[in-house]
mmCIF file of C-alpha atoms in Angstrom:
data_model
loop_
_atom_site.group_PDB
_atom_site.id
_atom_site.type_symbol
_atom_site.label_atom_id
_atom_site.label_comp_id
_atom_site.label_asym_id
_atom_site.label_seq_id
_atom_site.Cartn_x
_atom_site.Cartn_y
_atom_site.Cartn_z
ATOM 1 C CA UNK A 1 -25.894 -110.260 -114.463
ATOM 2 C CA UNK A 2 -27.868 -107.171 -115.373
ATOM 3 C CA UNK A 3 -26.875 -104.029 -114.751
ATOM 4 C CA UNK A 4 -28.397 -100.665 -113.641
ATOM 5 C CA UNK A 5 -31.153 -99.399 -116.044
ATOM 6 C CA UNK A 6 -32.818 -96.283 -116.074
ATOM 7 C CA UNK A 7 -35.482 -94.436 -117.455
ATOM 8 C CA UNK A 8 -36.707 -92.687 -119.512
ATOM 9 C CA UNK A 9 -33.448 -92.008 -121.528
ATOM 10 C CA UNK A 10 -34.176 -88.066 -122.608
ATOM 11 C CA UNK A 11 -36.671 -86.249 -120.717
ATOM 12 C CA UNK A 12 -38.187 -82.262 -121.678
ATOM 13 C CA UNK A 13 -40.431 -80.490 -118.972
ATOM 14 C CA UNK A 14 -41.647 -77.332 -118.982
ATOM 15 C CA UNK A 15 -40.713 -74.957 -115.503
ATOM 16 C CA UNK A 16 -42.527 -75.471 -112.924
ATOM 17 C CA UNK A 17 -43.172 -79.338 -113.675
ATOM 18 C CA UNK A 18 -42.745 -82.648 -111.969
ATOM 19 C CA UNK A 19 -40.772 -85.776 -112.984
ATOM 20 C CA UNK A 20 -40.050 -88.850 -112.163
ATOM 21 C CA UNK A 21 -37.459 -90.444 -112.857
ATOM 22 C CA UNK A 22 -36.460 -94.434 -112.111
ATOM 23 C CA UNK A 23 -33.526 -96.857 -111.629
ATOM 24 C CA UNK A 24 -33.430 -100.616 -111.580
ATOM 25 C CA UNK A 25 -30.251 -101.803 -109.553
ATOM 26 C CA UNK A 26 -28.119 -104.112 -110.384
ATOM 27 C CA UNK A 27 -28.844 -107.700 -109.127
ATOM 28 C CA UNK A 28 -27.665 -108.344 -105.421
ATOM 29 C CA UNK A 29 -26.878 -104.699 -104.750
ATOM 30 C CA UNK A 30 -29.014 -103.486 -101.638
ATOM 31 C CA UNK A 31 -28.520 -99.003 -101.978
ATOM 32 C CA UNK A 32 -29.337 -97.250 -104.939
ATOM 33 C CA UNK A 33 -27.844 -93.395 -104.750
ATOM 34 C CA UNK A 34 -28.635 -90.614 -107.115
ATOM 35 C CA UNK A 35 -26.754 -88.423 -108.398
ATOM 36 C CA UNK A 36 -27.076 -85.037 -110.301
ATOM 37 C CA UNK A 37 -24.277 -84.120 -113.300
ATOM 38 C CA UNK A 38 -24.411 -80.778 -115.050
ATOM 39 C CA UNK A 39 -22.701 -80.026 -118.252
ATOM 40 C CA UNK A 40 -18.856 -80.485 -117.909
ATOM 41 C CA UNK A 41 -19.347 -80.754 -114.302
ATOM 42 C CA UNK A 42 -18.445 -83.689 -111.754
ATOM 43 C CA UNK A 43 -21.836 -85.504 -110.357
ATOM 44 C CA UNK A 44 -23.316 -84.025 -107.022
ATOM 45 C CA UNK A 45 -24.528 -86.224 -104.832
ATOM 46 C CA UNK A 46 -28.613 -86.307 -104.242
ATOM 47 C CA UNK A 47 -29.643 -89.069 -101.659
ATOM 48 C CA UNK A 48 -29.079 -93.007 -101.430
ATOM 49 C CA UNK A 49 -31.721 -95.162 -99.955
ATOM 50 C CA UNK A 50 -31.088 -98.380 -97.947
ATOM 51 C CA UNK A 51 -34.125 -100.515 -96.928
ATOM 52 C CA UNK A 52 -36.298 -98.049 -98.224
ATOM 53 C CA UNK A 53 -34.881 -95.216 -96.047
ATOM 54 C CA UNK A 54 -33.139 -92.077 -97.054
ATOM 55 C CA UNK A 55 -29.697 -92.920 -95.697
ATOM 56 C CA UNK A 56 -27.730 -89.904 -96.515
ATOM 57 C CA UNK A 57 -28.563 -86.853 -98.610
ATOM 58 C CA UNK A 58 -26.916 -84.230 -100.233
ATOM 59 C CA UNK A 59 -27.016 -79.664 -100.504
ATOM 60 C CA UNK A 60 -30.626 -80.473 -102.646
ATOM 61 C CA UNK A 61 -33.606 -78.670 -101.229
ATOM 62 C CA UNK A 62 -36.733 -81.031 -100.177
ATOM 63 C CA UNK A 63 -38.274 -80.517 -103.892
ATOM 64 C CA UNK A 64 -35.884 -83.303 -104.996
ATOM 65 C CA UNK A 65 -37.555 -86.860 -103.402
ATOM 66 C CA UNK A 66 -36.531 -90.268 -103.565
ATOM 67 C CA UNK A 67 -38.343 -94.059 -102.926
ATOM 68 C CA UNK A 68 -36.635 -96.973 -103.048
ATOM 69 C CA UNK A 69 -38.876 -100.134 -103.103
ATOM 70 C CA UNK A 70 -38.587 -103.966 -101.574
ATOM 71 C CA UNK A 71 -37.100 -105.259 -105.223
ATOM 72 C CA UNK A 72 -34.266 -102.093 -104.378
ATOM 73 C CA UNK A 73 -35.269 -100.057 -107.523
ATOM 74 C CA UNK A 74 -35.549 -96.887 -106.985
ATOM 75 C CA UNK A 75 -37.442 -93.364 -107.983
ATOM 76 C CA UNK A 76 -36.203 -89.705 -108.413
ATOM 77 C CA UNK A 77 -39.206 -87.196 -108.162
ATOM 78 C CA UNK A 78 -38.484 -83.649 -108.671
ATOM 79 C CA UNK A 79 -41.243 -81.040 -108.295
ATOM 80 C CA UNK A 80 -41.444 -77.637 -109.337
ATOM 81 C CA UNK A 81 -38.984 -77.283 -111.862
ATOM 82 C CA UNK A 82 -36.503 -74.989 -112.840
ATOM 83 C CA UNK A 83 -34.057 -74.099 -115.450
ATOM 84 C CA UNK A 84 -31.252 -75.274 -113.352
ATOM 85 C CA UNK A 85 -32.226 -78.496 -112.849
ATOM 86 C CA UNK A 86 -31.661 -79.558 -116.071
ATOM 87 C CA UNK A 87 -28.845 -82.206 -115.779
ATOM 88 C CA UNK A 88 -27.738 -85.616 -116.324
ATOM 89 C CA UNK A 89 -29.664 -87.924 -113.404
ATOM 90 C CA UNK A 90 -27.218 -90.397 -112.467
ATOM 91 C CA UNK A 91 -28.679 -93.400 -110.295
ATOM 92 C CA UNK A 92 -25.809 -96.018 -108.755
ATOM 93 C CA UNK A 93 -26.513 -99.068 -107.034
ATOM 94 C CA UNK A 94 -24.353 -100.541 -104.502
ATOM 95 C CA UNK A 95 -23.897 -103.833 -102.309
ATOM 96 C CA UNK A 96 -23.436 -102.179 -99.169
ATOM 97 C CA UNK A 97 -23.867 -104.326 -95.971
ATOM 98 C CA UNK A 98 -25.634 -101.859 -93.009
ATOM 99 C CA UNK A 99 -23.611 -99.375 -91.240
ATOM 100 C CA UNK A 100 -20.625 -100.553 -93.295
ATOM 101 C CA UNK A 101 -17.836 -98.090 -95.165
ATOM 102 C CA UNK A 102 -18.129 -96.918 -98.873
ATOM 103 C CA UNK A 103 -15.308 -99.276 -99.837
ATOM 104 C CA UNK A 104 -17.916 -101.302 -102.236
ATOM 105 C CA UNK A 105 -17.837 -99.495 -105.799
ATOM 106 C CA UNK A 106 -20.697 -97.847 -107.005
ATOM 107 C CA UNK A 107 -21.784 -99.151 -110.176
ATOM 108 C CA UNK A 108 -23.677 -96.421 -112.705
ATOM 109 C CA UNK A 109 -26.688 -96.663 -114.661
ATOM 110 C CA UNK A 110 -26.675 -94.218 -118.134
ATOM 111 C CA UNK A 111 -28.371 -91.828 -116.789
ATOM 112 C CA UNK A 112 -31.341 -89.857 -117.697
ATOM 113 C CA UNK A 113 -30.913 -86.309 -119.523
ATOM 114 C CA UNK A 114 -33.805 -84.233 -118.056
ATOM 115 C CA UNK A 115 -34.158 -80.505 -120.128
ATOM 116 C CA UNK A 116 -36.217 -78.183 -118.391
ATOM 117 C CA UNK A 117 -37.579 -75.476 -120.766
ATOM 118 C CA UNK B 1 -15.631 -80.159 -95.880
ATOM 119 C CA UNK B 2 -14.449 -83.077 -98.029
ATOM 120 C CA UNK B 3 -13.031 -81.893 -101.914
ATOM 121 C CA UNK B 4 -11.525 -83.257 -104.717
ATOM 122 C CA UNK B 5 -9.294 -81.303 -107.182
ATOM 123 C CA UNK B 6 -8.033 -82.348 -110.587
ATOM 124 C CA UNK B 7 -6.146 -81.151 -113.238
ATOM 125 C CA UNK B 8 -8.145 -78.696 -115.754
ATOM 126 C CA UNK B 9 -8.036 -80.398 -119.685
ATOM 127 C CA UNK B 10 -8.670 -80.694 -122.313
ATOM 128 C CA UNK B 11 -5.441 -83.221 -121.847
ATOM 129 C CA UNK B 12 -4.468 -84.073 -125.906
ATOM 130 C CA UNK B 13 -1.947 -86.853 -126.350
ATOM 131 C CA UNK B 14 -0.885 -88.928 -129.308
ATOM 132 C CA UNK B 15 -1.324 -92.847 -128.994
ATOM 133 C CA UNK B 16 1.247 -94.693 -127.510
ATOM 134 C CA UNK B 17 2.312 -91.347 -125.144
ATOM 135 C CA UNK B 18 2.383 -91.542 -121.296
ATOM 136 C CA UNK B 19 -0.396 -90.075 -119.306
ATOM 137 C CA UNK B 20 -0.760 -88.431 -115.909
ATOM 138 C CA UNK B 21 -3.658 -86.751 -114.419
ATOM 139 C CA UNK B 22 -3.684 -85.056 -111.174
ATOM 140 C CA UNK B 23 -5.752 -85.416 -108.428
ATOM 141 C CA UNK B 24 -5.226 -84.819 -104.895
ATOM 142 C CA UNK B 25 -8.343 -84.445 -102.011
ATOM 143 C CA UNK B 26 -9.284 -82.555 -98.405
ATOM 144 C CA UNK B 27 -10.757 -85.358 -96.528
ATOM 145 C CA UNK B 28 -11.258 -85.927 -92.758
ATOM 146 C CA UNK B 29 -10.161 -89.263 -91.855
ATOM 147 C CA UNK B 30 -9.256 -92.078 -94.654
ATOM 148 C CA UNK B 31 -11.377 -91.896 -97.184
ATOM 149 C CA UNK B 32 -11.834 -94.785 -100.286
ATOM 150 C CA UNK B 33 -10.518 -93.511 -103.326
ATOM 151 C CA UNK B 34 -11.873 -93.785 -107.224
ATOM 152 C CA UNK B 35 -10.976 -93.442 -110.459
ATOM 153 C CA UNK B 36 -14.410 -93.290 -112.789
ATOM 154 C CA UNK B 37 -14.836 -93.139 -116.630
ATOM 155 C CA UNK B 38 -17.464 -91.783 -119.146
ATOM 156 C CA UNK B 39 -17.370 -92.129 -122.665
ATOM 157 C CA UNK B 40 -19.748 -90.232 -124.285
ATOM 158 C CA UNK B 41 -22.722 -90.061 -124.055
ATOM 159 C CA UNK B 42 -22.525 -93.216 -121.748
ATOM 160 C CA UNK B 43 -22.695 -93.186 -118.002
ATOM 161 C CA UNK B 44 -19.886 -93.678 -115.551
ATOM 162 C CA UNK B 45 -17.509 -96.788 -115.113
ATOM 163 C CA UNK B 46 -15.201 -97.518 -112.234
ATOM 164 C CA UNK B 47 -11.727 -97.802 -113.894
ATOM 165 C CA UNK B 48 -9.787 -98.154 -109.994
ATOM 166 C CA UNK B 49 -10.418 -97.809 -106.682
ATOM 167 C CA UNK B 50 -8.003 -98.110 -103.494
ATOM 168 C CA UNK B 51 -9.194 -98.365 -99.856
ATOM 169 C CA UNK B 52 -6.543 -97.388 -97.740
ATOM 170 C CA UNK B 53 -3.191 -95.496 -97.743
ATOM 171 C CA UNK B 54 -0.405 -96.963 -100.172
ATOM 172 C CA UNK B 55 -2.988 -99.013 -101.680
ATOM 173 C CA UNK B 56 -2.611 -99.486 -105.966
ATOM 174 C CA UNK B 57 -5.494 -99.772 -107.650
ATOM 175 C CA UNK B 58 -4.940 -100.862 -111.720
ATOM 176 C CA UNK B 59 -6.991 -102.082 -114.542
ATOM 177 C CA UNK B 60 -6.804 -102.097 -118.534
ATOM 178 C CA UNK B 61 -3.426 -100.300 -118.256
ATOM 179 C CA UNK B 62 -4.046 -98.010 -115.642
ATOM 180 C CA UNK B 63 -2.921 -97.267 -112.275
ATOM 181 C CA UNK B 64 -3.081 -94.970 -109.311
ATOM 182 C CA UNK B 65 -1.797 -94.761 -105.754
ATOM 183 C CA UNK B 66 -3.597 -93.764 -102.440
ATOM 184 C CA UNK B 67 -0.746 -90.950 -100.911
ATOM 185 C CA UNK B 68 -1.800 -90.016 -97.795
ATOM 186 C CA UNK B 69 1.108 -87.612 -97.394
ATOM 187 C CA UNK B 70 0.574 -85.988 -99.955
ATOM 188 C CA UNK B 71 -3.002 -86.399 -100.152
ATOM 189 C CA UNK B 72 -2.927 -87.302 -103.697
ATOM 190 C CA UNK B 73 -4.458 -90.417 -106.447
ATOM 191 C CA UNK B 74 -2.762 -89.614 -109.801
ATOM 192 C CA UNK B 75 -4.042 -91.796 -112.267
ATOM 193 C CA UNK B 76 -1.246 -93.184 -114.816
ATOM 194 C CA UNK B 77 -1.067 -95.350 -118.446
ATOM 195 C CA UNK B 78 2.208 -96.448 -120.268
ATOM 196 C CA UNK B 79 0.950 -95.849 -123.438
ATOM 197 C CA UNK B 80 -2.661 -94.744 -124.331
ATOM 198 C CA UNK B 81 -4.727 -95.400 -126.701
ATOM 199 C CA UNK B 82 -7.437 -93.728 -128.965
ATOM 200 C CA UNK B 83 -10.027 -95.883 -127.098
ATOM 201 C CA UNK B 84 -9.119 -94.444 -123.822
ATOM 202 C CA UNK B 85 -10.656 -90.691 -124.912
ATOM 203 C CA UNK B 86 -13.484 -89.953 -122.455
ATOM 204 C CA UNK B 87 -13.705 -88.039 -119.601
ATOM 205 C CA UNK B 88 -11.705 -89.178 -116.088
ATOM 206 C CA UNK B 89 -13.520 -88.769 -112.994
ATOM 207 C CA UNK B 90 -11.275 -88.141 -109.349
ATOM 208 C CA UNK B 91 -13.634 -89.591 -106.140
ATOM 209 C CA UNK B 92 -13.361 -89.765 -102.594
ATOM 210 C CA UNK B 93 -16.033 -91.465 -100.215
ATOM 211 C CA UNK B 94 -17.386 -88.870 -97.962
ATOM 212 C CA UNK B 95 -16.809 -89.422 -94.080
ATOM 213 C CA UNK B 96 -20.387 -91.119 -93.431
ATOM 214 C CA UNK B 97 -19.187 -93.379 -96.223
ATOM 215 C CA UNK B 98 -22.280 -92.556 -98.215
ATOM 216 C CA UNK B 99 -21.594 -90.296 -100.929
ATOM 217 C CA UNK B 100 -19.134 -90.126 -103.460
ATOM 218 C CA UNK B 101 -17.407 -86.444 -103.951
ATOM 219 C CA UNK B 102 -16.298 -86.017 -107.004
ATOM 220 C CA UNK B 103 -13.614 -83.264 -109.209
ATOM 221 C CA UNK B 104 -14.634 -81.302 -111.936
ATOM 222 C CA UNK B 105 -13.269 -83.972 -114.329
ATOM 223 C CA UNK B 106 -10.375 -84.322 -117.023
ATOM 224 C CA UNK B 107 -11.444 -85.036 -120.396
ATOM 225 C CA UNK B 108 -8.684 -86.778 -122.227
ATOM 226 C CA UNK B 109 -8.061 -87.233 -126.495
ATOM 227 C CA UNK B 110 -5.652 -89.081 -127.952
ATOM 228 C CA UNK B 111 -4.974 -88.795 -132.064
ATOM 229 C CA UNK B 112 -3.712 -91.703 -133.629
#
């Protein structure tokens, strides 16, 4: 069983870039999420997609986009960079049936470390 | 809204020692509650998880228990180990059952 991937591993844009970021889900899971970790901090929710939908999404302003595709991977853009936005991108992929509770784990990918300069 | 509040570390223990760290949460309704691990560099692992009040959750040697009255998940060892330093992760599921909140984290060492 694989689990989730992501890429690229290490990431440096200049302010006022875009990125992308992406996340392969782990086989049978159905809801990616992403997730945003600054140093020595806890991760802050982003968004989670389900069916290709933004179900859910976190205190990120609109510059921060997701896609999630028919093989449930998923993508992170983020336009117009700034200094702050240099974090850990966390993506988690889930098997969780429609409508139903968060009592299914989330299982994490590595992450991505994006450095904004 | 929904929070999660653990202990502040650095938390430095010798091997075999007994470990507690704190958690306790602000939810509204009955939220599912996790324990998560990163080693570093790495991303995060699910060490625990309990879905409903009095629940135990346990793996590799550690445990916690869902307290609804006193709103609290304190994860627990026996006896760690030097392979257990990494950084512990408190999370509650937020009341869409979407997101997971997370604390601030406790990053633990343990000296042989």
């Amino acid at each position: 069983e694989t689990g989730v991937t992501q890429s690229p591993t290490h990431l440096i844009k200049t302010r006022g870039q875009q990125v992308t970021l992406r996340c392969s889900s782990q086989s049978g899971h159905n809801t990616v999420s992403w997730y945003q970790q600054a140093l020595g901090q806890g991760p802050q929710f982003i968004f989670q997609y389900y069916r290709e939908e933004e179900n859910g999404r976190g205190n990120f302003p609109p510059r921060f986009s997701g896609l999630q595709f028919p093989n449930y991977s998923s993508e992170l853009n983020v336009n117009a960079l700034e200094l702050d936005d240099s974090a850990l991108y966390l993506c988690a992929s889930s098997p969780r049936a429609s409508g139903g509770p968060l009592s299914y784990e989330q299982y994490f990918g590595p992450g991505t470390r994006l450095t904004v300069t | 809204g929904d929070s999660v509040t653990q202990m502040e570390g650095p938390v430095t223990l010798s091997e075999e020692a007994f470990l507690t760290i704190n958690c306790t949460y602000t939810a509204t309704g009955y939220p599912s509650l996790f324990w998560y691990v990163q080693y570093p560099g790495e991303g995060l692992q699910l060490l625990l998880k309990a879905t409903k009040a009095d629940d135990k959750g346990s793996n590799k040697g550690f445990e916690a228990t869902y307290r609804k009255e006193t709103t609290s998940f304190h994860l627990e060892k026996g006896s760690v180990q030097v392979s257990d330093s990494a950084v512990y992760f408190c999370a509650l599921s937020d009341q869409a059952g979407t997101a997971l909140i997370f604390g601030k984290g406790t990053t633990l060492s343990v000296s042989s």
